[in-house]
Amino acid sequence: MTGLARRLGRSGAVRTLGPFVPVVALWWLLAQLQVFPPAFFVGPDAVLAELGGLLERGILPGYLSDSLTRLWYGVLFGLGIGLPLGFLVGMSPVARRLTWPLLLFFQAVADIAWLPIVIVWFGFSLTAVTFVIVYTIVFPLVLSIVAGIEQVPPELVRAARSMGAGRIQVFTEVIVPGSLPSVASGVRTGLGYGWRALVAAEIIVGTSGIGFMMFDARRVGDVAEVFLGMIVLGILWYALDALLLAPFEHATVERWGLVRQSAAT
Amino acid sequence: MDAVRALQIENLHKTYVDAYSGDEVVAIGDVSFDVAEGEFVSVLGPSGCGKTTVLNIVAGFVEQTSGSVTVAGKPVSGPGPDRGVVFQNHALFPWKTVQGNVTFGLRMRGVAKAEREATAAEYLRLVGLTGFEQRYPHELSGGMQQRLGVARVLANEPAVMLMDEPFASIDAQTRRRLQEDLTRIFQEQRPTVFFVTHDVDEAVFLSDRVVVLSGRPSSVHEIVTVDLPRPRDWRTTGELPQFRALRNRITDLLAGDESHAVADPA
């Protein structure tokens, strides 16, 4: 490897964008060679032109902010319900016995499967979409909090108790920080599911948003816009995950993990 | 002895039901002994003899089937700050710094910040961890981690410090140094110590008395008084004829037990 290649390999931008280069090239080649009819498959140039047009007319920014607003409400309520519920179920054997079969049952009913009845109840509204996102976030979050609490070494609880910590202090000082890595990955998984559920809900319930935009474009046969929608979804989630969720999860897991290793030796 | 009894264990008995076979298992047959204030007592026995169970009952982690445990005149129920525990795997809080770990008990008991910091500094100096206040446990070696485990308990000034095979998971070289550190700390502070181990040399080197348990179901086989001079270190104490005599005697006591010991996977 030459010095230049090594330097490029270390650069964050190259590492992030590099893998996409061959994919885009292949995409461009397939479009250029007209392997598929142009009405079904457009090249990067067409999508780029579409992006310009949608930005100019303000449609994309508008839809984007609609989608993100919905996600925001969904996440807000999802965390607001999921976090306390998770710790309650994880801490109380009684709550656990009572709710565990229910949790597994409702987790198994796919989020999208709720849409028909949610539309009957709330109509084609923000409430309907939020309901589905909240639903999607809550269950994986609760399950990973419970798993996180189970992973807290019992000796840490014993140590805290034998130094004078009461039940509430054991919770705030040991259980919460001890389960944090698992909670962090639960939030990340939950948000990932929520994001997908949002797009699906917008396709079905949609009056606006990226999901709606894509499905509407399909109706009028604008393949470039469909492609654009898919790319926007990918970029947006990638950014959210890489900039916010992954570093947070990584930071907790790394510190905690190191300690578990050294404790095991 | 008419010294004040820091810890009194009377006719302790523990049975539990095996989760798989459903059989009733006797973990502790009948154990009685006591520890005077400022005394270092080791409990020694073959593996699986229930010595850790005795410690867990004293700590309040496990409830006895019958018998009584009294600490400073009060019967034990549940864990409490009067019985600080040093665990074999340290059980430090990984998300707290050295300072955060050593002040934990004081903070739980509502001691003011300035006093917490003064106490922390004192005990970190005692165990040789001054300058490491802002480090996290995983940045420390195994030996340093266990010294922090000791400082954390002593800073809380318990009526008795319970130590559950604290050096068992540490390499032989470091273990000897930690044993010397512990005996020096004991010399300086005179805490009351209840020490569980399966290492005869360790028990003799550290203790004022060694309680030798028989195999399961355990009972007190014999209590051996160790009147070796203090301060102790391995170089001199380890060479004393009395040290060897005590070690051999206790080894014989344990070996005599081996012949009719119950095979135990634990």
Coordinates of C-alpha atoms in Angstrom, one line a residue:
Chain A
M1 CA 0.0 0.0 0.0
T2 CA 1.4 3.4 -0.8
G3 CA 1.6 6.2 1.7
L4 CA -1.2 8.1 0.1
A5 CA -3.6 5.1 0.2
R6 CA -2.7 4.5 3.9
R7 CA -3.5 8.1 4.7
L8 CA -6.7 7.9 2.9
G9 CA -7.6 4.7 4.7
R10 CA -7.3 6.4 8.0
S11 CA -9.5 9.4 7.0
G12 CA -13.0 9.1 8.4
A13 CA -14.7 10.5 5.3
V14 CA -13.0 7.9 3.1
R15 CA -13.8 5.1 5.4
T16 CA -17.5 6.1 5.6
L17 CA -18.0 6.9 1.9
G18 CA -15.4 4.6 0.4
P19 CA -17.6 1.4 0.4
F20 CA -20.3 3.4 -1.5
V21 CA -18.1 4.2 -4.4
P22 CA -18.3 0.8 -6.1
V23 CA -22.0 0.5 -5.4
V24 CA -22.7 3.9 -7.1
A25 CA -20.4 3.0 -10.0
L26 CA -22.2 -0.3 -10.5
W27 CA -25.5 1.5 -10.3
W28 CA -24.4 4.1 -12.8
L29 CA -23.1 1.3 -15.1
L30 CA -26.3 -0.7 -15.0
A31 CA -28.3 2.5 -15.8
Q32 CA -25.9 3.5 -18.6
L33 CA -26.0 0.1 -20.2
Q34 CA -29.8 0.1 -20.0
V35 CA -29.8 -3.4 -18.5
F36 CA -33.3 -2.6 -17.2
P37 CA -35.8 -0.4 -19.0
P38 CA -35.2 3.3 -18.1
A39 CA -38.8 3.6 -16.9
F40 CA -38.0 1.1 -14.1
F41 CA -34.4 1.9 -13.3
V42 CA -32.8 5.3 -13.4
G43 CA -29.2 6.3 -12.9
P44 CA -27.5 8.5 -10.3
D45 CA -27.7 11.5 -12.6
A46 CA -31.5 11.3 -12.8
V47 CA -31.8 11.0 -9.0
L48 CA -29.5 14.0 -8.5
A49 CA -31.6 16.1 -10.9
E50 CA -34.7 15.0 -9.0
L51 CA -33.1 16.0 -5.8
G52 CA -32.4 19.5 -7.2
G53 CA -36.0 19.8 -8.4
L54 CA -37.5 18.7 -5.1
L55 CA -35.2 21.0 -3.1
E56 CA -36.1 23.9 -5.3
R57 CA -39.8 23.4 -4.9
G58 CA -39.3 22.9 -1.1
I59 CA -41.1 19.6 -1.2
L60 CA -38.2 17.5 0.2
P61 CA -37.4 19.8 3.1
G62 CA -41.1 19.9 4.0
Y63 CA -41.6 16.2 3.9
L64 CA -38.3 15.6 5.7
S65 CA -39.3 17.8 8.6
D66 CA -42.7 16.1 8.7
S67 CA -41.1 12.7 9.0
L68 CA -38.6 13.9 11.6
T69 CA -41.3 15.6 13.7
R70 CA -43.3 12.3 13.7
L71 CA -40.1 10.4 14.7
W72 CA -39.4 12.9 17.4
Y73 CA -42.9 12.6 19.0
G74 CA -42.7 8.8 18.7
V75 CA -39.3 8.6 20.3
L76 CA -40.3 11.1 23.1
F77 CA -43.4 9.1 24.0
G78 CA -41.7 5.8 23.3
L79 CA -38.8 6.5 25.7
G80 CA -41.2 8.1 28.2
I81 CA -43.2 4.9 28.4
G82 CA -40.5 2.3 27.7
L83 CA -37.9 3.5 30.2
P84 CA -40.0 3.5 33.4
L85 CA -41.9 0.4 32.2
G86 CA -38.6 -1.5 31.6
F87 CA -37.2 -0.7 35.0
L88 CA -40.5 -1.5 36.7
V89 CA -40.8 -4.9 35.0
G90 CA -37.1 -5.6 35.5
M91 CA -37.1 -4.7 39.2
S92 CA -40.3 -6.2 40.4
P93 CA -40.7 -9.9 40.2
V94 CA -44.5 -9.5 40.6
A95 CA -44.7 -7.0 37.7
R96 CA -42.5 -9.3 35.8
R97 CA -44.6 -12.4 36.3
L98 CA -47.8 -10.5 35.5
T99 CA -46.5 -8.7 32.3
W100 CA -43.9 -11.1 30.8
P101 CA -46.3 -13.2 28.7
L102 CA -48.1 -10.0 27.6
L103 CA -44.9 -8.4 26.6
L104 CA -43.8 -11.3 24.5
F105 CA -47.3 -11.6 22.9
F106 CA -47.5 -7.9 22.0
Q107 CA -44.0 -7.8 20.8
A108 CA -44.9 -10.6 18.4
V109 CA -47.8 -8.7 16.9
A110 CA -45.9 -6.7 14.3
D111 CA -46.1 -3.0 14.5
I112 CA -47.5 -2.6 11.0
A113 CA -50.2 -5.1 11.9
W114 CA -51.7 -2.5 14.2
L115 CA -52.2 0.0 11.4
P116 CA -55.6 -1.1 10.2
I117 CA -57.1 -0.8 13.7
V118 CA -55.1 2.3 14.5
I119 CA -56.5 4.0 11.4
V120 CA -60.0 3.0 12.4
W121 CA -59.4 4.6 15.9
F122 CA -57.4 7.7 15.0
G123 CA -57.9 8.2 11.3
F124 CA -55.1 9.3 9.0
S125 CA -53.5 11.4 11.6
L126 CA -50.2 12.1 13.4
T127 CA -51.7 10.2 16.4
A128 CA -52.0 7.1 14.3
V129 CA -48.4 7.3 13.1
T130 CA -47.1 8.2 16.6
F131 CA -49.0 5.2 18.0
V132 CA -47.2 2.8 15.7
I133 CA -43.7 4.3 16.4
V134 CA -44.3 4.3 20.1
Y135 CA -45.4 0.7 19.9
T136 CA -42.4 -0.3 18.0
I137 CA -39.9 1.4 20.3
V138 CA -41.4 0.3 23.7
F139 CA -41.1 -3.5 23.4
P140 CA -37.5 -3.9 22.4
L141 CA -36.6 -1.2 24.9
V142 CA -38.4 -2.9 27.8
L143 CA -36.9 -6.3 26.9
S144 CA -33.4 -5.0 26.8
I145 CA -33.7 -3.1 30.0
V146 CA -34.9 -6.3 31.7
A147 CA -31.9 -8.1 30.2
G148 CA -29.6 -5.3 31.4
I149 CA -30.9 -5.4 34.9
E150 CA -30.3 -9.2 34.9
Q151 CA -26.7 -8.7 33.8
V152 CA -25.8 -6.4 36.8
P153 CA -23.5 -8.7 38.9
P154 CA -25.4 -9.6 42.2
E155 CA -22.1 -9.0 44.0
L156 CA -22.3 -5.3 43.2
V157 CA -25.7 -5.1 44.8
R158 CA -24.4 -7.0 47.8
A159 CA -21.4 -4.7 48.0
A160 CA -23.7 -1.6 48.0
R161 CA -26.0 -3.1 50.6
S162 CA -23.1 -3.9 52.9
M163 CA -21.9 -0.4 52.7
G164 CA -25.2 1.0 53.8
A165 CA -27.1 1.6 50.6
G166 CA -30.9 1.3 50.9
R167 CA -33.2 -0.1 48.2
I168 CA -33.6 3.2 46.4
Q169 CA -29.9 3.9 46.5
V170 CA -29.2 0.4 45.2
F171 CA -31.5 1.2 42.3
T172 CA -30.0 4.6 41.4
E173 CA -26.4 3.8 42.2
V174 CA -26.0 0.3 41.0
I175 CA -28.9 -1.0 38.9
V176 CA -29.3 2.1 36.6
P177 CA -25.6 2.6 35.8
G178 CA -25.1 -1.2 35.7
S179 CA -27.8 -1.7 33.1
L180 CA -26.8 1.3 31.1
P181 CA -25.0 -0.5 28.3
S182 CA -28.0 -2.7 27.7
V183 CA -30.3 0.3 27.9
A184 CA -28.2 2.1 25.3
S185 CA -28.4 -0.7 22.9
G186 CA -32.1 -1.0 23.5
V187 CA -32.6 2.6 22.7
R188 CA -30.6 2.2 19.5
T189 CA -32.5 -0.9 18.4
G190 CA -35.8 0.6 19.3
L191 CA -35.1 3.8 17.4
G192 CA -34.0 1.7 14.4
Y193 CA -37.3 -0.2 14.4
G194 CA -39.2 3.0 15.0
W195 CA -37.6 4.7 12.0
R196 CA -38.7 1.8 9.7
A197 CA -42.1 1.7 11.2
L198 CA -42.5 5.4 10.5
V199 CA -41.8 4.9 6.8
A200 CA -44.2 2.0 6.6
A201 CA -46.9 4.0 8.4
E202 CA -46.4 7.0 6.1
I203 CA -46.8 4.8 3.1
I204 CA -50.1 3.6 4.4
V205 CA -51.4 6.4 6.5
G206 CA -49.5 9.1 4.7
T207 CA -50.5 12.6 3.8
S208 CA -46.9 13.8 3.8
G209 CA -43.4 12.6 4.8
I210 CA -40.7 10.7 3.0
G211 CA -42.6 7.4 3.0
F212 CA -45.6 9.1 1.5
M213 CA -43.4 10.9 -1.1
M214 CA -42.0 7.6 -2.3
F215 CA -45.4 5.9 -2.6
D216 CA -46.9 8.9 -4.2
A217 CA -44.1 9.0 -6.8
R218 CA -44.7 5.3 -7.5
R219 CA -48.3 6.2 -8.3
V220 CA -47.3 8.7 -10.9
G221 CA -44.4 6.5 -12.1
D222 CA -41.6 8.8 -11.0
V223 CA -38.9 6.1 -10.4
A224 CA -36.2 8.7 -9.8
E225 CA -38.2 10.1 -6.8
V226 CA -38.6 6.6 -5.4
F227 CA -34.9 6.1 -5.6
L228 CA -34.3 9.4 -4.0
G229 CA -36.6 8.6 -1.1
M230 CA -34.7 5.4 -0.4
I231 CA -31.4 7.1 -0.5
V232 CA -32.6 9.9 1.9
L233 CA -33.9 7.2 4.3
G234 CA -30.5 5.5 4.3
I235 CA -28.5 8.7 4.8
L236 CA -30.7 10.0 7.5
W237 CA -30.6 6.9 9.6
Y238 CA -26.9 6.4 9.0
A239 CA -26.2 9.9 10.2
L240 CA -28.4 9.6 13.3
D241 CA -26.9 6.3 14.2
A242 CA -23.3 7.1 13.5
L243 CA -23.3 10.6 15.1
L244 CA -25.5 10.0 18.1
L245 CA -26.5 6.5 19.0
A246 CA -23.5 4.4 18.2
P247 CA -21.0 6.6 20.1
F248 CA -23.2 6.6 23.2
E249 CA -23.6 2.9 23.2
H250 CA -20.0 2.3 22.4
A251 CA -18.8 4.6 25.2
T252 CA -20.8 2.8 27.9
V253 CA -20.3 -0.7 26.6
E254 CA -16.5 -0.2 26.2
R255 CA -15.9 1.1 29.7
W256 CA -18.2 -1.5 31.3
G257 CA -16.8 -4.3 29.1
L258 CA -13.2 -3.5 30.0
V259 CA -14.1 -3.9 33.7
R260 CA -15.9 -7.1 33.2
Q261 CA -12.8 -8.5 31.5
S262 CA -10.5 -7.5 34.3
A263 CA -12.9 -8.7 36.9
A264 CA -13.0 -12.1 35.3
T265 CA -9.2 -12.7 35.5
Chain B
M1 CA -10.9 -14.0 77.0
D2 CA -13.0 -11.2 78.3
A3 CA -12.4 -8.7 75.5
V4 CA -15.5 -7.2 73.9
R5 CA -17.2 -9.6 71.4
A6 CA -17.4 -7.8 68.0
L7 CA -19.0 -10.9 66.4
Q8 CA -20.7 -13.9 68.0
I9 CA -21.8 -16.9 66.0
E10 CA -23.9 -19.4 68.0
N11 CA -25.0 -22.9 66.8
L12 CA -25.3 -21.7 63.2
H13 CA -27.1 -24.2 61.0
K14 CA -28.0 -24.0 57.4
T15 CA -29.9 -26.4 55.1
Y16 CA -31.2 -25.6 51.6
V17 CA -33.2 -27.5 49.0
D18 CA -31.2 -28.5 46.0
A19 CA -32.9 -26.9 43.0
Y20 CA -32.4 -29.9 40.7
S21 CA -32.8 -33.0 42.8
G22 CA -35.2 -31.4 45.4
D23 CA -33.1 -33.0 48.1
E24 CA -32.4 -31.2 51.4
V25 CA -28.7 -30.4 51.7
V26 CA -27.0 -29.5 55.0
A27 CA -24.5 -26.8 54.2
I28 CA -23.6 -25.9 57.8
G29 CA -24.0 -28.5 60.5
D30 CA -23.3 -26.6 63.7
V31 CA -20.8 -23.7 63.9
S32 CA -20.1 -21.6 66.9
F33 CA -17.2 -19.2 67.6
D34 CA -16.7 -15.6 68.2
V35 CA -14.4 -12.7 67.2
A36 CA -13.1 -10.2 69.7
E37 CA -12.9 -6.5 68.9
G38 CA -9.6 -5.8 67.1
E39 CA -9.0 -9.5 66.5
F40 CA -8.1 -11.2 63.2
V41 CA -9.9 -14.5 62.8
S42 CA -9.6 -16.8 59.8
V43 CA -12.0 -19.5 58.9
L44 CA -10.3 -22.3 57.1
G45 CA -11.7 -25.5 55.6
P46 CA -11.7 -27.9 52.7
S47 CA -13.5 -26.6 49.6
G48 CA -17.2 -26.9 49.7
C49 CA -17.3 -27.1 53.5
G50 CA -19.6 -24.1 53.7
K51 CA -17.1 -21.5 55.0
T52 CA -18.3 -18.9 52.4
T53 CA -21.9 -19.7 53.5
V54 CA -20.9 -18.8 57.1
L55 CA -19.6 -15.4 55.8
N56 CA -22.7 -14.8 53.6
I57 CA -24.9 -15.4 56.7
V58 CA -22.8 -13.0 58.8
A59 CA -23.0 -10.4 55.9
G60 CA -26.8 -10.8 55.8
F61 CA -26.8 -12.0 52.2
V62 CA -28.2 -15.5 53.2
E63 CA -30.5 -16.4 56.0
Q64 CA -29.6 -19.2 58.4
T65 CA -31.9 -22.0 59.1
S66 CA -31.2 -21.8 62.8
G67 CA -28.7 -20.3 65.2
S68 CA -27.8 -16.7 65.8
V69 CA -25.3 -14.1 64.6
T70 CA -24.7 -11.0 66.8
V71 CA -22.5 -8.1 65.8
A72 CA -21.6 -5.6 68.5
G73 CA -24.4 -7.0 70.6
K74 CA -27.1 -6.7 67.9
P75 CA -28.6 -9.7 66.1
V76 CA -28.0 -9.6 62.3
S77 CA -30.8 -9.3 59.9
G78 CA -30.0 -8.3 56.3
P79 CA -26.8 -6.6 55.0
G80 CA -25.6 -3.4 56.8
P81 CA -22.7 -1.0 56.9
D82 CA -21.5 -2.5 60.2
R83 CA -20.4 -5.5 58.2
G84 CA -18.4 -4.4 55.2
V85 CA -17.5 -7.2 52.7
V86 CA -14.3 -7.5 50.6
F87 CA -15.2 -9.9 47.8
Q88 CA -13.0 -12.4 45.9
N89 CA -13.7 -10.6 42.6
H90 CA -13.4 -7.2 44.2
A91 CA -17.0 -6.1 43.2
L92 CA -15.9 -2.5 42.6
F93 CA -18.3 -0.2 40.8
P94 CA -16.8 0.0 37.3
W95 CA -18.5 3.3 36.5
K96 CA -17.1 5.0 39.5
T97 CA -13.6 6.3 39.9
V98 CA -11.3 5.2 42.7
Q99 CA -12.5 8.2 44.7
G100 CA -16.2 7.4 43.9
N101 CA -15.7 3.8 45.1
V102 CA -13.9 4.6 48.3
T103 CA -16.4 7.3 49.4
F104 CA -19.4 5.2 48.4
G105 CA -20.3 4.0 51.9
L106 CA -19.8 7.4 53.5
R107 CA -22.1 9.0 50.9
M108 CA -24.8 6.3 51.4
R109 CA -24.7 7.1 55.1
G110 CA -25.0 10.9 54.5
V111 CA -21.5 12.0 55.6
A112 CA -20.7 15.5 54.5
K113 CA -18.5 16.0 51.4
A114 CA -15.5 17.6 53.2
E115 CA -15.4 14.8 55.7
R116 CA -15.8 12.1 53.0
E117 CA -12.8 13.5 51.1
A118 CA -10.6 13.6 54.2
T119 CA -11.5 10.1 55.1
A120 CA -11.0 8.9 51.5
A121 CA -7.6 10.5 51.4
E122 CA -6.6 8.8 54.6
Y123 CA -7.6 5.3 53.6
L124 CA -6.2 5.6 50.0
R125 CA -2.9 6.5 51.6
L126 CA -3.2 3.5 53.9
V127 CA -3.5 1.1 51.0
G128 CA -1.0 3.0 48.8
L129 CA -3.5 4.3 46.2
T130 CA -2.8 8.0 46.7
G131 CA -2.6 9.7 43.3
F132 CA -5.0 7.2 41.7
E133 CA -8.2 9.0 42.8
Q134 CA -9.5 9.8 39.3
R135 CA -8.7 6.5 37.8
Y136 CA -11.3 3.9 37.0
P137 CA -11.1 0.4 38.5
H138 CA -10.3 -1.2 35.1
E139 CA -7.2 0.9 34.9
L140 CA -5.8 -0.7 38.0
S141 CA -4.0 -4.0 38.4
G142 CA -5.7 -6.9 40.2
G143 CA -3.7 -6.2 43.3
M144 CA -4.6 -2.5 43.3
Q145 CA -8.2 -3.3 42.7
Q146 CA -8.3 -5.4 45.8
R147 CA -6.5 -2.8 47.9
L148 CA -9.2 -0.4 46.8
G149 CA -11.8 -3.1 47.9
V150 CA -10.2 -3.0 51.3
A151 CA -10.0 0.8 51.5
R152 CA -13.6 1.1 50.5
V153 CA -14.7 -1.1 53.4
L154 CA -12.4 0.3 56.0
A155 CA -13.3 3.9 55.1
N156 CA -16.8 3.0 56.2
E157 CA -15.5 1.9 59.7
P158 CA -17.5 -1.3 60.0
A159 CA -17.7 -3.2 63.3
V160 CA -16.3 -6.1 61.5
M161 CA -14.6 -6.4 58.1
L162 CA -15.6 -9.6 56.3
M163 CA -13.2 -10.9 53.7
D164 CA -14.2 -13.7 51.3
E165 CA -11.0 -15.3 49.9
P166 CA -9.9 -11.8 48.8
F167 CA -6.6 -12.9 47.3
A168 CA -7.6 -16.2 45.7
S169 CA -7.8 -14.7 42.2
I170 CA -4.5 -12.9 42.4
D171 CA -1.1 -14.2 41.2
A172 CA 1.2 -15.7 43.9
Q173 CA 3.8 -12.9 43.9
T174 CA 1.2 -10.2 44.3
R175 CA -0.7 -12.2 46.8
R176 CA 2.3 -12.3 49.2
R177 CA 2.7 -8.6 49.0
L178 CA -1.0 -8.0 49.6
Q179 CA -0.9 -10.3 52.6
E180 CA 2.0 -8.2 54.0
D181 CA 0.0 -5.0 53.2
L182 CA -3.0 -6.4 55.0
T183 CA -1.1 -7.4 58.1
R184 CA 0.5 -3.9 58.2
I185 CA -3.0 -2.2 57.8
F186 CA -4.3 -4.5 60.6
Q187 CA -1.4 -3.5 62.7
E188 CA -2.1 0.3 62.2
Q189 CA -5.8 0.3 62.4
R190 CA -6.8 -2.7 64.4
P191 CA -10.1 -3.4 62.6
T192 CA -12.0 -6.6 63.5
V193 CA -11.5 -9.0 60.7
F194 CA -13.3 -12.2 59.7
F195 CA -11.3 -13.8 56.9
V196 CA -12.3 -16.8 54.8
T197 CA -9.6 -18.7 53.0
H198 CA -8.5 -22.2 51.9
D199 CA -4.8 -21.3 52.1
V200 CA -3.2 -22.6 55.3
D201 CA -0.1 -20.3 55.1
E202 CA -2.3 -17.3 54.5
A203 CA -4.5 -18.1 57.5
V204 CA -1.5 -18.6 59.8
F205 CA 0.4 -15.6 58.6
L206 CA -2.5 -13.1 59.0
S207 CA -4.5 -14.4 62.0
D208 CA -4.7 -14.2 65.7
R209 CA -6.8 -17.4 65.6
V210 CA -7.7 -19.9 62.9
V211 CA -11.1 -21.6 63.0
V212 CA -10.7 -25.0 61.3
L213 CA -13.9 -26.3 59.9
S214 CA -14.6 -29.9 59.1
G215 CA -16.0 -31.1 55.7
R216 CA -19.6 -30.9 55.0
P217 CA -21.8 -30.7 56.9
S218 CA -19.4 -28.4 58.6
S219 CA -18.8 -27.9 62.2
V220 CA -15.9 -26.3 64.1
H221 CA -13.1 -28.9 64.1
E222 CA -10.7 -26.9 66.2
I223 CA -9.8 -23.3 66.9
V224 CA -6.0 -22.8 66.7
T225 CA -4.5 -19.8 68.4
V226 CA -1.6 -18.2 66.5
D227 CA 0.6 -16.3 68.9
L228 CA 3.3 -15.2 66.4
P229 CA 4.8 -11.8 67.1
R230 CA 3.6 -8.8 65.2
P231 CA 4.5 -7.0 63.0
R232 CA 4.8 -9.9 60.6
D233 CA 6.4 -10.2 57.2
W234 CA 7.0 -13.3 55.1
R235 CA 10.8 -13.1 55.3
T236 CA 11.0 -13.4 59.1
T237 CA 7.6 -14.7 60.2
G238 CA 7.6 -17.4 57.4
E239 CA 10.9 -18.7 58.7
L240 CA 9.9 -19.0 62.4
P241 CA 9.7 -22.6 63.7
Q242 CA 6.3 -21.7 65.4
F243 CA 5.0 -20.7 62.0
R244 CA 5.9 -24.0 60.5
A245 CA 4.6 -26.0 63.5
L246 CA 1.3 -24.2 63.3
R247 CA 1.1 -24.7 59.5
N248 CA 1.8 -28.4 59.8
R249 CA -0.6 -28.9 62.6
I250 CA -3.5 -27.2 60.7
T251 CA -2.5 -29.1 57.5
D252 CA -2.8 -32.3 59.5
L253 CA -6.1 -31.3 60.9
L254 CA -7.4 -30.7 57.4
A255 CA -5.9 -33.9 56.0
G256 CA -7.4 -36.0 58.8
D257 CA -10.7 -34.7 57.6
E258 CA -10.1 -35.4 53.9
S259 CA -10.3 -39.2 54.4
H260 CA -14.0 -39.0 55.3
A261 CA -14.9 -35.9 53.4
V262 CA -17.9 -36.0 51.1
A263 CA -17.0 -35.7 47.4
D264 CA -18.3 -32.3 46.4
P265 CA -18.2 -30.8 42.9
A266 CA -18.4 -27.2 44.3

